[in-house]
Structures are given as C-alpha cells and as structure tokens.
Amino acid sequence: MTDAPEKDRPWLFRTYAGHSTAAASNALYRGNLAKGQTGLSVAFDLPTQTGYDSDHELSRGEVGKVGVPVAHLGDMRTLFQDIPLERMNTSMTINATAPWLLALYIAVAEEQGADVSQLQGTVQNDIIKEYLSRGTYICPPKPSLRMITDVAAYTREHLPKWNPMNVCSYHLQEAGATPEQELAYALATATAVLDDLRGKVAEADFPGMVGRISFFVNAGIRFVTELCKMRAFTELWDEICAERYGVEDPRYRRFRYGVQVNSLGLTEQQPENNVYRILLEMLAVTLSKNARARAVQLPAWNEALGLPRPWDQQWSLRMQQILAYETDLLEYGDLFDGNPAVAAKVAALKDGARAELRQIDAMGGAVEAIEHMKARLVEANADRIAGIEDGTTTVIGVNRYTEAEPSPLTAGDDAIMVADPEAEADQIARLAAWRDARDENAVARALDDLRAAARSGANIMPASIAAARAGATTGEWGDMVRQAFGQYRGPTGVSGAPSNRTEGLDDLRAEVDAVSARLGRRLSFLMAKPGLDGHSNGAEQIAARARDCGMDMRYDGIRLSPTDILAAVEERDPHVLGLSILSGSHMPLVAEIMEGLRAAGRGDLPVLVGGIIPEDDAARLKAMGVARIYTPKDFELNAIMHDIVTLAPKREFAAE
C-alpha cells in the first residue's frame, strides 16, 4: 500500500471579532474556539483604538460598535476570562494604542499565572497606514514611529515569541491602492520601522527582530493578480532583508503574513454573491505554497448590510476548514513554480513596486512621504470608482446582471444582527465603578511616570504596564501621550485644485454654474465626518467629485465632534451638508447635529447622510429631517452630485 503524502500544517484559522462588551465578546471567542478556530483576532471599538474612554464626548455612539471596548485592566480581564493566554495565539488589531493594549494583555497574562515569555501573538502597531487609510492615529508620525519600535525592543527582551509589528497593507487596498502601491507602501513602512529599530537593539539581535516583523494583507477579487502580488511580496521582502539589512539566515527573511480578504468588494446588492467572492479571494493566498498565508480570516457574506451573526462567521470559518481538511491542496508543493504567465506578472509587479519605492526613498522615506502617498491613494481610488461607474469594471449585481430574485438569506427580523442599544450605557457605568474602586494616588503616580517616560525618550512599555496594573484607563493613557507628543491631524489627500478627471461632468458643471448664478455665489457643499470613524474613502471621493463639478467644497478630514461641524456650518454657511459615518453610530450623531442645526436657525439646511444604514434606521433619519440617505449600493457619485444641485436652496438662506 502506498503511503499517503505528508500534509503541510494548515494556516491559523481566525475570525475577526469583538462587539458591544468584553463579556459578550468573550462568549463569542469561546464559542468560535469550540467550533475549530485556532487563533483569536480581536477587534477593538473606535474609542479604544484612538485613546479615549467610553464616556468621552467623541465616543458618543461609538462604544462597542466596530469592536469591543477595553477601557482598563478589568475589561481586558473579562475579555479573556477562561481563555489561557499562554496557550493562545492572539492577534490584536490595534495601532495607536498598541503599547497600551499589549500592556493590559501582559498584565492579564501575569494574573493568570502565565509565563509571559511564552506569549504568542501580534499587535498590528502600524501607524503609517493609519495616516494613509484608516485614521485611528493619535500622535504625529515621528513619536508614533518611536512607540512602534519601543514595543519591538521590549518584546525582543521579554516576549521573544511575540510579533511586535504587523505591517498592514490591508487598508491600503481598501483605500484604492494599486497592487504596485500596496507592495511599495507596505515595504516602505517596514523599512522605516526597521531603520528606527536598528538603534534600539544589539547588532547581534537585529536579524532576529527582522524575522519577527509580520505583514497583514488584503486579497481582492482579481485572484490571479493577487496570487502574483503575494509571490512578489515574498521575493521583494527577501531581497530587502538580504541587501538592505544583511540578514543571512533565510528563516529571518521569510515573508510571514496573515490575510483578511477584501471587504471593500462585498456588495449590498445580491449579497449572496459575496460568498463566491470570499472563496475566490481566499484561494489567492492559499494556492501558492511558497507564498501561502500563515493566518487567514474571512469576512462574513453580509458585512455590507450590518454586523455578522455567529452563524455568518461560522459559515466563513467552515470555508477555510473545507479547503484545508477536505481537499488535497496541502499535499503538494507549489503549483505555480515555472509558470511563465505567473513569472511575468510577478516581475511586472516587482518593477512597478520598485519604481514607487524609489520615489518614496527620494522623499526621505515613508514618514516624510505620508502626504504624497495619501494623495496617490485618493487618486487611485477615484480611478477604481470611475471604472465601476462607467462599466469598464464589472461588478455582478451592481452594474451588470442587476435583475435578481429576492435573497431568502436577508429575510426575517433577525437576518442582520444589530448592536445592543444598552451596551454603551452599561460600559460607561462599569467604567465609573472602576474609577471609584481604584487607588487614585497610585494611578496618578503611574500616569506621571508614563508622561515622564514619553517625554524623556525612555521605552514606553514599562511605564505603560505599571499604569495598567495600577488601574489607569485607555483615555488616561491616551491623554498622557497627547500631552507628551501633541495632537495631530493627518492629510486628507483631497487637494483644493480640480483634477483632470472631468470626463462626463460637463452637464453637472453646467448645473452647478446655473445654481450658483441663481444663488449669487458659488454653490457651497460642506462634507464632514462626525465621530471617531476613520474610514474616509467615501467622504474623500464625494468631496473630490464635488470639487471637480465646480462646487465650493470644504472637507476637513476625520474625527469631528457635532460641535465642530456646527461651528463649520456657521463659518462657511454651506448650501448643503454631507455627513459620512460607517461605524454604525449614525443615529445619535446625526440626531445631535440635526438638533444643533434647528437650535441655530438652520433647520432648513439640506443634510445628506452616507453609511451602512439599515432600512429602519433610514426611516428614522428621514423623520429627523435628513434629505437623502446613501448606502454602499449607491456607487454612482454623479447621481449624488445631481442630488446636491437639486437640494440647493432657491435663494440664499440669508434672504429668507
């Protein structure tokens, strides 16, 4: 009898999860582990990601929406209750507050009696991509880079199995990056970090630290290109490690990556089609053995509609398990070595990435090139959207084959999970109780030491761990960092000058000119992003298209409070106001803005709202006076521009 071929070990099966409260997320994690998930991937809510406590003004409506709130050691303790951290591989998708969340994780592991040196997992800890695409930064780039390498240096000494930085190109693709830009911007980020880290660890330890850098990538629907992109990543990284850093051991030059397949391409229309998209995208990062992902997490088919239920996440997990355990994929070597078409595509991608890298290096590296890269992403995303609008890029169910039977998967009251409306109040009450029960003097001393460490240049981790043990909160840690390094607002990528992309806009530009003549001044449109949501791609594209149509457009970027937006309305006196909120916090934030407009005598200002908004919420928003509501299915930007023109007043507000 012939011996069966020896199978490779499968990748880690992850599900990106976390919502409402630490207790609810803990139950979800334990349930997923029982179903065969082999690694945890923790999603944190926006206040936790941006260094605010759950009761801060900017946290209103955001608590527990896109992840789990972790405000202090008690929350982290609850999050991992009955989950032995010493035996777990935990990925924490956290960036600006990565030193703090890792400090809390270490403190909980110590309480469990774990050997901290055995902890395995990853903190994403990639701030540069936050400036480019995700928006959950706190500090300016240089101190942010310093904290990234502080974490790396600390883990080298105390957590040798931990990945201290996970270069995240995932959101670059979500922001519109071409494959060449995705390769180049991720690799430029990695070299910026390693160049800084080189001065913080001994020369003999540096190759090992290079080997601890991991990557987190996106796999889109063009799966042949995506497969070739991953092979290009592995070859370019090996080249950089050998030539730039002199790393001789091939183990330390290995491109180690996890993947979340593309969420940007999930459609609200015919959402059942997303199952096939997710499967094909998973194949791009698993078929080629020499460029296979080390960990895979898949979105749920219905994430363009709202929060996935446990069953939806289970369906995505089963997709991975069937590929790994039922097929013969893991019994073979690389299926694509020697394929001339693959080799040619990989070579072309590498050449394009090297050209982008040369430009970034000429500007002084990734930190100095942030504004350049951001503007390039906005332009690339505009090209992507234009392709969908004009039909040169086919999206089934969106711009082709749009006639379809109603989906039974979306029928019924429980088809989409909604956030617990009581979760925010519950979290705030427990936060208040935590503050009441702690030793305030011990907390104050720990925070003073933290601020001093930040200002002095000492490694931020020991003081962060001491503050975690003392009972400090996420917002207090964030305040110390802001005091030491200052606030920062990243570039929007939307220039004031119109682009060259004016094809098909002649009629709209004429409409804008006619309305402007009637009003006696240029039609004014204010685009705003209230709350902590940093997913700015849609807002940027609306703003850029409004500018190209000839409107007097203003867009100040992310993270504005309702008070900020109302002040901008008073200052700019716009004819139409647009609000973009993708985090699910649209109801409280829009309600506060609408109330403020009425109180200021501007209740007649037309307001447009875009986001992932269920039909029931849309009806409530319209009852508040919102003029138009847009969801991911509304991809035709020119139709939105026409709505803005139509909604403009017949005459100036001041003349009313």
XYZ file of C-alpha atoms in Angstrom, residues 18-583:
566
model
C -15.430 41.789 19.044
C -18.516 43.832 19.843
C -20.688 45.508 22.498
C -18.947 44.449 25.744
C -15.950 42.443 26.899
C -18.252 39.789 28.383
C -20.237 39.351 25.137
C -17.018 39.178 23.093
C -15.533 36.614 25.472
C -18.568 34.384 24.924
C -18.185 34.789 21.152
C -14.467 33.892 21.286
C -15.041 30.774 23.370
C -17.822 29.707 21.001
C -15.625 30.194 17.926
C -12.722 28.297 19.521
C -15.087 25.421 20.246
C -16.024 25.369 16.528
C -12.424 24.861 15.447
C -10.998 28.361 15.214
C -7.279 28.118 16.065
C -6.363 31.732 16.743
C -8.049 34.826 18.120
C -8.276 38.081 16.191
C -9.568 40.867 18.411
C -11.459 43.847 17.018
C -11.481 46.886 19.314
C -14.009 49.695 19.190
C -13.043 53.149 17.952
C -12.640 54.849 21.362
C -10.209 52.085 22.360
C -8.334 52.429 19.070
C -7.986 56.207 19.343
C -7.185 56.509 23.054
C -10.463 57.770 24.513
C -12.547 56.450 27.370
C -16.085 55.270 26.683
C -17.589 58.363 28.336
C -15.611 60.928 26.293
C -17.593 63.328 24.074
C -16.072 61.869 20.902
C -17.003 58.327 21.998
C -20.735 59.009 21.911
C -22.440 56.435 19.718
C -19.165 54.605 19.009
C -18.867 52.370 22.076
C -18.879 48.678 21.148
C -19.907 49.350 17.544
C -16.985 48.116 15.403
C -15.273 46.130 18.133
C -15.020 45.550 21.852
C -14.447 48.445 24.295
C -11.429 47.921 26.555
C -11.059 50.839 28.927
C -8.943 49.257 31.699
C -7.467 46.092 33.160
C -10.878 44.858 34.296
C -12.213 44.912 30.729
C -9.169 43.013 29.437
C -9.534 40.507 32.268
C -13.161 39.888 31.285
C -12.316 39.685 27.583
C -10.015 36.691 28.124
C -11.759 35.009 31.039
C -11.354 31.200 30.841
C -9.052 31.555 27.810
C -5.485 30.534 28.824
C -3.306 33.153 27.170
C -0.120 31.093 27.481
C -1.642 28.533 25.063
C -3.325 31.064 22.739
C -2.140 32.842 19.602
C -3.810 36.242 19.764
C -3.817 38.889 17.062
C -4.856 42.327 18.301
C -5.814 44.723 15.528
C -4.636 47.813 17.359
C -2.314 50.585 16.251
C -2.089 53.962 18.012
C -2.832 52.386 21.407
C -0.839 49.196 20.711
C 1.633 49.781 23.583
C -1.287 50.197 25.973
C -3.334 47.197 24.831
C -0.237 44.992 24.898
C 0.472 46.280 28.417
C -3.047 45.276 29.506
C -2.644 41.871 27.821
C 0.643 41.253 29.657
C -0.929 42.286 32.969
C -3.834 39.844 32.480
C -1.439 37.052 31.487
C 0.522 37.689 34.691
C -2.715 37.439 36.691
C -3.421 34.092 35.021
C -0.005 32.861 36.148
C 1.298 32.626 32.580
C 4.971 32.643 31.672
C 4.996 35.970 29.821
C 7.981 34.890 27.748
C 5.777 32.189 26.172
C 3.038 34.537 24.959
C 2.390 34.280 21.225
C 0.534 36.709 19.023
C 0.684 40.019 17.221
C -0.106 43.655 17.720
C -0.692 45.381 14.404
C 1.115 48.527 15.594
C 1.265 50.108 12.104
C 0.624 53.825 12.458
C 1.767 54.889 8.996
C -1.155 53.181 7.271
C -3.451 54.924 9.777
C -2.406 58.269 8.325
C -2.984 56.907 4.827
C -6.181 54.936 5.044
C -7.755 54.131 8.411
C -7.467 57.214 10.586
C -7.043 55.838 14.125
C -3.826 57.719 14.827
C -3.189 59.792 17.964
C 0.257 61.379 17.651
C 2.391 62.918 14.896
C 4.369 60.458 12.756
C 7.799 60.632 14.419
C 6.725 59.908 18.021
C 4.353 57.279 16.667
C 7.283 55.562 14.950
C 9.224 55.758 18.192
C 6.435 53.955 20.097
C 6.285 51.222 17.428
C 9.965 50.467 17.922
C 9.642 50.762 21.723
C 7.171 47.874 21.576
C 9.503 45.902 19.301
C 12.525 46.421 21.539
C 10.521 45.462 24.642
C 9.179 42.265 23.107
C 12.670 41.219 21.998
C 13.722 41.154 25.642
C 10.536 39.980 27.363
C 8.188 38.375 24.772
C 10.510 36.670 22.257
C 7.665 34.776 20.534
C 5.511 37.883 20.015
C 5.226 39.700 16.679
C 5.660 43.358 17.696
C 4.574 44.907 14.430
C 2.250 43.758 11.694
C 2.734 45.921 8.587
C -0.826 46.393 7.350
C -1.389 46.828 3.648
C -4.991 45.658 4.018
C -6.428 49.150 4.341
C -4.233 50.458 1.541
C -6.162 48.319 -0.935
C -9.425 49.377 0.728
C -8.327 52.984 0.099
C -7.832 52.242 -3.594
C -4.157 51.282 -3.835
C -2.987 49.569 -6.978
C -1.096 46.282 -6.362
C 2.177 48.119 -7.027
C 1.305 50.823 -4.471
C 0.199 48.215 -1.972
C 3.551 46.442 -2.284
C 5.612 49.629 -2.153
C 3.823 51.446 0.661
C 3.834 48.377 2.922
C 7.512 47.665 2.285
C 8.406 51.346 2.794
C 6.617 51.239 6.152
C 8.528 48.118 7.176
C 11.894 49.651 6.291
C 11.041 52.859 8.179
C 10.357 50.790 11.292
C 13.447 48.616 10.937
C 15.698 51.611 10.283
C 14.489 53.143 13.570
C 14.643 49.845 15.481
C 18.252 49.275 14.471
C 19.365 51.800 17.063
C 17.387 50.166 19.886
C 18.621 46.572 19.812
C 22.058 44.984 19.760
C 23.502 44.279 16.324
C 23.532 40.541 17.024
C 19.808 40.619 17.870
C 18.731 42.650 14.852
C 18.328 39.788 12.308
C 16.019 38.022 14.732
C 13.929 41.179 15.044
C 13.688 41.408 11.253
C 12.292 37.893 11.416
C 9.607 38.982 13.915
C 8.135 41.605 11.579
C 4.964 40.235 10.008
C 2.504 41.588 7.460
C -1.270 41.758 7.156
C -2.546 41.937 3.609
C -5.695 42.181 1.557
C -6.710 39.795 -1.208
C -9.073 41.191 -3.817
C -11.238 39.547 -6.435
C -8.651 39.552 -9.262
C -7.201 36.444 -7.690
C -4.505 35.707 -10.282
C -3.097 39.208 -9.782
C -3.459 38.815 -6.017
C -1.648 35.469 -6.060
C 1.165 37.045 -8.062
C 1.210 40.009 -5.675
C 1.851 37.654 -2.768
C 4.692 35.957 -4.632
C 6.106 39.424 -5.404
C 5.844 40.347 -1.713
C 7.855 37.278 -0.678
C 10.576 37.919 -3.259
C 10.870 41.659 -2.598
C 10.994 41.175 1.169
C 13.721 38.551 0.842
C 15.637 40.980 -1.378
C 15.272 43.893 1.079
C 16.250 41.794 4.095
C 19.356 40.481 2.349
C 20.533 43.635 0.581
C 19.416 46.467 2.895
C 19.888 44.741 6.240
C 22.402 41.979 5.511
C 20.244 39.253 7.039
C 21.942 35.954 6.158
C 19.620 33.400 7.746
C 16.801 32.689 5.239
C 14.399 31.973 8.117
C 14.567 35.631 9.134
C 13.960 36.768 5.553
C 10.729 34.807 5.247
C 7.681 36.920 4.380
C 5.249 35.966 7.139
C 1.763 37.263 6.633
C -1.831 36.939 7.665
C -4.719 37.969 5.492
C -8.242 39.279 5.661
C -9.810 39.009 2.250
C -11.363 42.058 0.707
C -14.324 43.698 2.429
C -14.446 46.687 0.062
C -15.760 44.446 -2.721
C -18.628 42.995 -0.684
C -21.888 44.246 -2.138
C -25.180 45.212 -0.571
C -26.903 44.184 -3.795
C -27.336 40.403 -4.174
C -25.267 39.827 -1.006
C -25.279 36.054 -1.504
C -22.745 36.638 -4.317
C -20.257 37.658 -1.625
C -19.808 34.004 -0.643
C -18.166 33.278 -4.011
C -16.080 36.435 -3.804
C -14.733 35.465 -0.377
C -13.888 31.943 -1.562
C -12.020 33.123 -4.658
C -10.110 35.713 -2.654
C -9.096 33.050 -0.117
C -7.674 30.906 -2.934
C -5.328 33.756 -3.911
C -3.499 33.490 -0.570
C -3.575 29.714 -0.106
C -2.966 28.061 -3.516
C 0.712 29.034 -3.901
C 2.658 27.143 -1.207
C 5.712 29.403 -1.389
C 3.542 32.465 -0.786
C 0.854 30.955 1.449
C -0.627 32.965 4.306
C 0.256 31.977 7.867
C -3.179 33.018 9.113
C -6.457 33.681 7.298
C -9.555 35.490 8.494
C -12.566 35.855 6.276
C -15.358 38.427 6.430
C -18.968 37.304 6.545
C -21.128 37.406 3.429
C -23.423 40.106 4.860
C -20.960 42.683 6.214
C -22.109 45.275 3.661
C -25.501 45.094 5.391
C -24.559 45.180 9.074
C -22.960 43.164 11.861
C -22.494 39.455 11.101
C -24.175 36.925 13.375
C -22.245 33.984 14.906
C -23.755 31.728 12.205
C -22.435 34.037 9.472
C -18.939 33.899 10.982
C -19.214 30.125 11.301
C -20.003 29.890 7.572
C -16.777 31.731 6.741
C -14.801 29.538 9.148
C -16.181 26.370 7.524
C -14.993 27.672 4.135
C -11.405 27.619 5.425
C -11.765 24.236 7.081
C -13.159 22.574 3.950
C -10.241 23.842 1.857
C -7.669 22.734 4.443
C -9.109 19.378 5.515
C -11.281 18.064 2.665
C -9.221 18.999 -0.396
C -5.729 17.749 -1.255
C -4.196 21.239 -1.513
C -1.798 20.756 1.413
C -0.365 17.525 -0.050
C 1.513 19.263 -2.878
C 4.407 21.625 -3.423
C 3.965 24.988 -5.085
C 1.598 24.670 -8.034
C 2.879 27.763 -9.860
C 6.667 27.453 -9.889
C 7.823 27.621 -13.507
C 4.563 29.037 -14.808
C 5.594 31.681 -17.397
C 2.425 33.765 -17.049
C 2.807 33.928 -13.269
C 6.531 34.693 -13.517
C 5.897 37.552 -15.959
C 3.166 39.084 -13.797
C 5.311 38.817 -10.656
C 8.210 40.518 -12.440
C 5.959 43.360 -13.649
C 4.551 43.914 -10.157
C 8.049 43.977 -8.662
C 9.232 46.515 -11.244
C 6.244 48.767 -10.515
C 6.760 48.477 -6.769
C 10.467 49.287 -7.050
C 9.619 52.460 -9.014
C 7.216 53.544 -6.252
C 9.837 52.718 -3.593
C 12.497 54.807 -5.356
C 10.175 57.808 -5.272
C 9.443 57.326 -1.565
C 13.148 56.905 -0.764
C 13.930 60.099 -2.699
C 11.467 61.942 -0.442
C 13.213 60.687 2.700
C 11.253 57.530 3.419
C 7.715 56.613 4.398
C 7.318 59.105 7.260
C 8.328 62.051 5.069
C 6.217 60.801 2.148
C 2.889 60.412 4.010
C 1.164 63.333 2.277
C 2.397 62.160 -1.144
C 1.184 58.598 -0.562
C -2.191 59.777 0.753
C -2.823 61.906 -2.351
C -1.818 58.996 -4.608
C -4.302 56.709 -2.851
C -7.174 59.179 -3.255
C -6.434 59.437 -6.980
C -6.145 55.658 -7.383
C -9.444 55.167 -5.570
C -11.093 57.724 -7.858
C -9.921 55.661 -10.838
C -11.374 52.498 -9.261
C -14.778 54.110 -8.652
C -14.844 55.646 -12.124
C -14.315 52.180 -13.586
C -17.361 50.834 -11.742
C -19.418 53.886 -12.709
C -18.683 53.666 -16.421
C -18.896 49.864 -16.529
C -15.307 49.129 -17.555
C -15.013 47.264 -14.235
C -17.775 44.683 -13.904
C -19.347 44.025 -10.507
C -22.058 41.402 -10.794
C -25.333 42.569 -9.305
C -24.139 46.175 -9.142
C -23.525 47.371 -12.692
C -24.257 44.151 -14.595
C -26.870 41.412 -14.207
C -28.725 43.511 -11.699
C -32.050 41.699 -12.078
C -32.292 39.014 -9.398
C -34.602 37.038 -7.142
C -35.010 38.341 -3.582
C -32.474 36.694 -1.282
C -34.056 34.463 1.388
C -30.848 34.889 3.396
C -31.779 38.501 4.119
C -35.407 37.796 5.020
C -36.772 37.977 8.541
C -36.300 40.234 11.519
C -33.098 38.516 12.683
C -31.325 38.408 9.318
C -28.852 41.075 10.435
C -27.513 41.388 13.959
C -27.846 44.855 15.479
C -25.685 46.320 18.193
C -27.026 46.085 21.730
C -28.530 49.551 22.363
C -27.820 49.224 26.106
C -24.161 48.253 25.701
C -22.812 51.821 25.741
C -24.619 52.785 28.960
C -23.519 49.516 30.567
C -19.898 50.116 29.593
C -19.937 53.685 30.921
C -21.472 52.563 34.223
C -18.790 49.903 34.689
C -16.088 52.438 33.797
C -17.382 54.779 36.522
C -17.425 51.912 39.021
C -13.847 51.003 38.083
C -12.670 54.553 38.712
C -14.481 54.663 42.068
C -12.864 51.431 43.267
C -9.228 52.069 42.336
C -6.395 53.731 44.254
C -6.351 57.219 42.737
C -2.953 58.101 44.219
C -1.378 55.003 42.685
C -2.962 55.817 39.328
C -1.748 59.420 39.464
C 1.822 58.323 40.221
C 1.754 55.772 37.400
C 0.435 58.331 34.912
C 3.073 60.868 35.945
C 5.743 58.224 35.334
C 4.169 57.416 31.961
C 4.182 61.050 30.834
C 7.798 61.420 32.025
C 8.858 58.316 30.102
C 7.189 59.613 26.940
C 8.912 62.977 27.228
C 12.334 61.602 28.173
C 12.635 59.118 25.331
C 12.621 56.083 27.629
C 10.895 52.953 26.379
C 7.151 53.494 26.783
C 6.317 49.873 27.683
C 7.451 49.501 31.339
C 5.573 52.651 32.389
C 2.519 51.526 30.384
C 2.472 48.128 32.120
C 2.793 49.820 35.528
C -0.135 52.112 34.660
C -2.191 49.095 33.546
C -1.559 47.321 36.862
C -2.429 50.494 38.807
C -5.836 50.731 37.114
C -5.335 53.587 34.634
C -7.778 53.817 31.748
C -7.320 53.882 27.989
C -8.329 57.545 27.853
C -5.856 58.461 30.593
C -3.060 56.661 28.760
C -4.074 58.496 25.569
C -4.116 61.847 27.388
C -0.556 61.316 28.659
C 0.620 60.528 25.136
C -1.199 63.571 23.709
C 0.340 65.796 26.392
C 3.811 64.490 25.615
C 3.659 64.481 21.814
C 0.774 66.759 20.820
C -2.361 66.243 18.743
C -2.176 65.539 15.021
C -4.481 65.787 12.016
C -3.441 63.747 9.008
C -3.649 64.928 5.394
C -6.988 64.411 3.641
C -5.464 63.648 0.248
C -8.071 65.926 -1.362
C -6.394 68.947 -2.912
C -8.212 72.213 -3.458
C -7.402 72.218 -7.179
C -9.719 70.283 -9.521
C -8.305 67.098 -11.014
C -8.019 66.265 -14.680
C -10.816 63.723 -14.263
C -13.648 65.804 -15.730
C -14.946 63.407 -18.400
C -18.706 63.061 -18.137
C -19.031 66.075 -15.839
C -19.977 68.744 -18.414
C -23.710 68.630 -17.672
C -23.142 68.643 -13.928
C -20.718 71.545 -14.130
C -23.303 73.482 -16.147
C -25.957 72.718 -13.497
C -23.614 73.908 -10.732
C -22.893 77.109 -12.671
C -26.623 77.769 -13.177
C -27.456 77.216 -9.498
C -24.510 79.352 -8.425
C -25.688 82.203 -10.650
C -29.154 81.953 -9.118
C -27.725 81.987 -5.587
C -25.393 84.887 -6.228
C -22.351 82.875 -5.097
C -20.740 79.511 -5.808
C -22.817 76.530 -4.672
C -21.248 75.582 -1.315
C -21.023 71.983 -0.085
C -19.623 71.001 3.315
C -18.503 67.360 3.656
C -17.988 66.218 7.254
C -17.145 63.047 9.179
C -18.561 63.110 12.709
C -17.358 60.774 15.447
C -14.283 58.562 15.508
C -14.850 56.677 12.247
C -11.672 56.900 10.187
C -12.947 55.084 7.085
C -12.661 58.210 4.963
C -12.558 56.752 1.443
C -16.166 57.567 0.608
C -16.029 61.058 2.094
C -12.838 61.803 0.158
C -14.371 60.697 -3.122
C -17.580 62.692 -2.565
C -15.504 65.759 -1.706
C -13.220 65.336 -4.719
C -16.136 64.844 -7.118
C -17.943 67.911 -5.701
C -14.769 69.926 -6.248
C -14.425 68.637 -9.823
C -18.057 69.580 -10.506
C -17.221 73.176 -9.656
C -18.732 73.449 -6.196
C -17.202 75.477 -3.389
C -16.274 72.380 -1.406
C -14.858 72.065 2.098
C -13.648 68.819 3.696
C -11.589 68.980 6.888
C -10.957 65.273 7.338
C -11.930 62.831 10.052
C -12.812 62.870 13.743
C -15.063 65.894 14.135
C -17.489 66.337 17.001
C -21.031 67.556 16.284
C -19.922 70.848 17.878
C -17.065 71.114 15.352
C -19.456 70.513 12.449
C -21.992 73.051 13.678
C -19.202 75.623 14.010
C -18.119 74.895 10.418
C -21.715 75.398 9.241
C -21.818 78.785 10.953
C -18.441 79.778 9.490
C -18.918 78.531 5.927
C -22.689 78.959 5.506
C -22.955 75.962 3.118
C -25.964 75.324 0.929
C -25.814 71.544 1.518
C -24.218 69.475 4.319
C -22.959 65.898 3.804
C -22.244 63.505 6.703
C -20.346 60.221 6.289
C -20.461 57.632 9.114
C -19.513 53.987 8.536
C -19.105 52.820 12.136
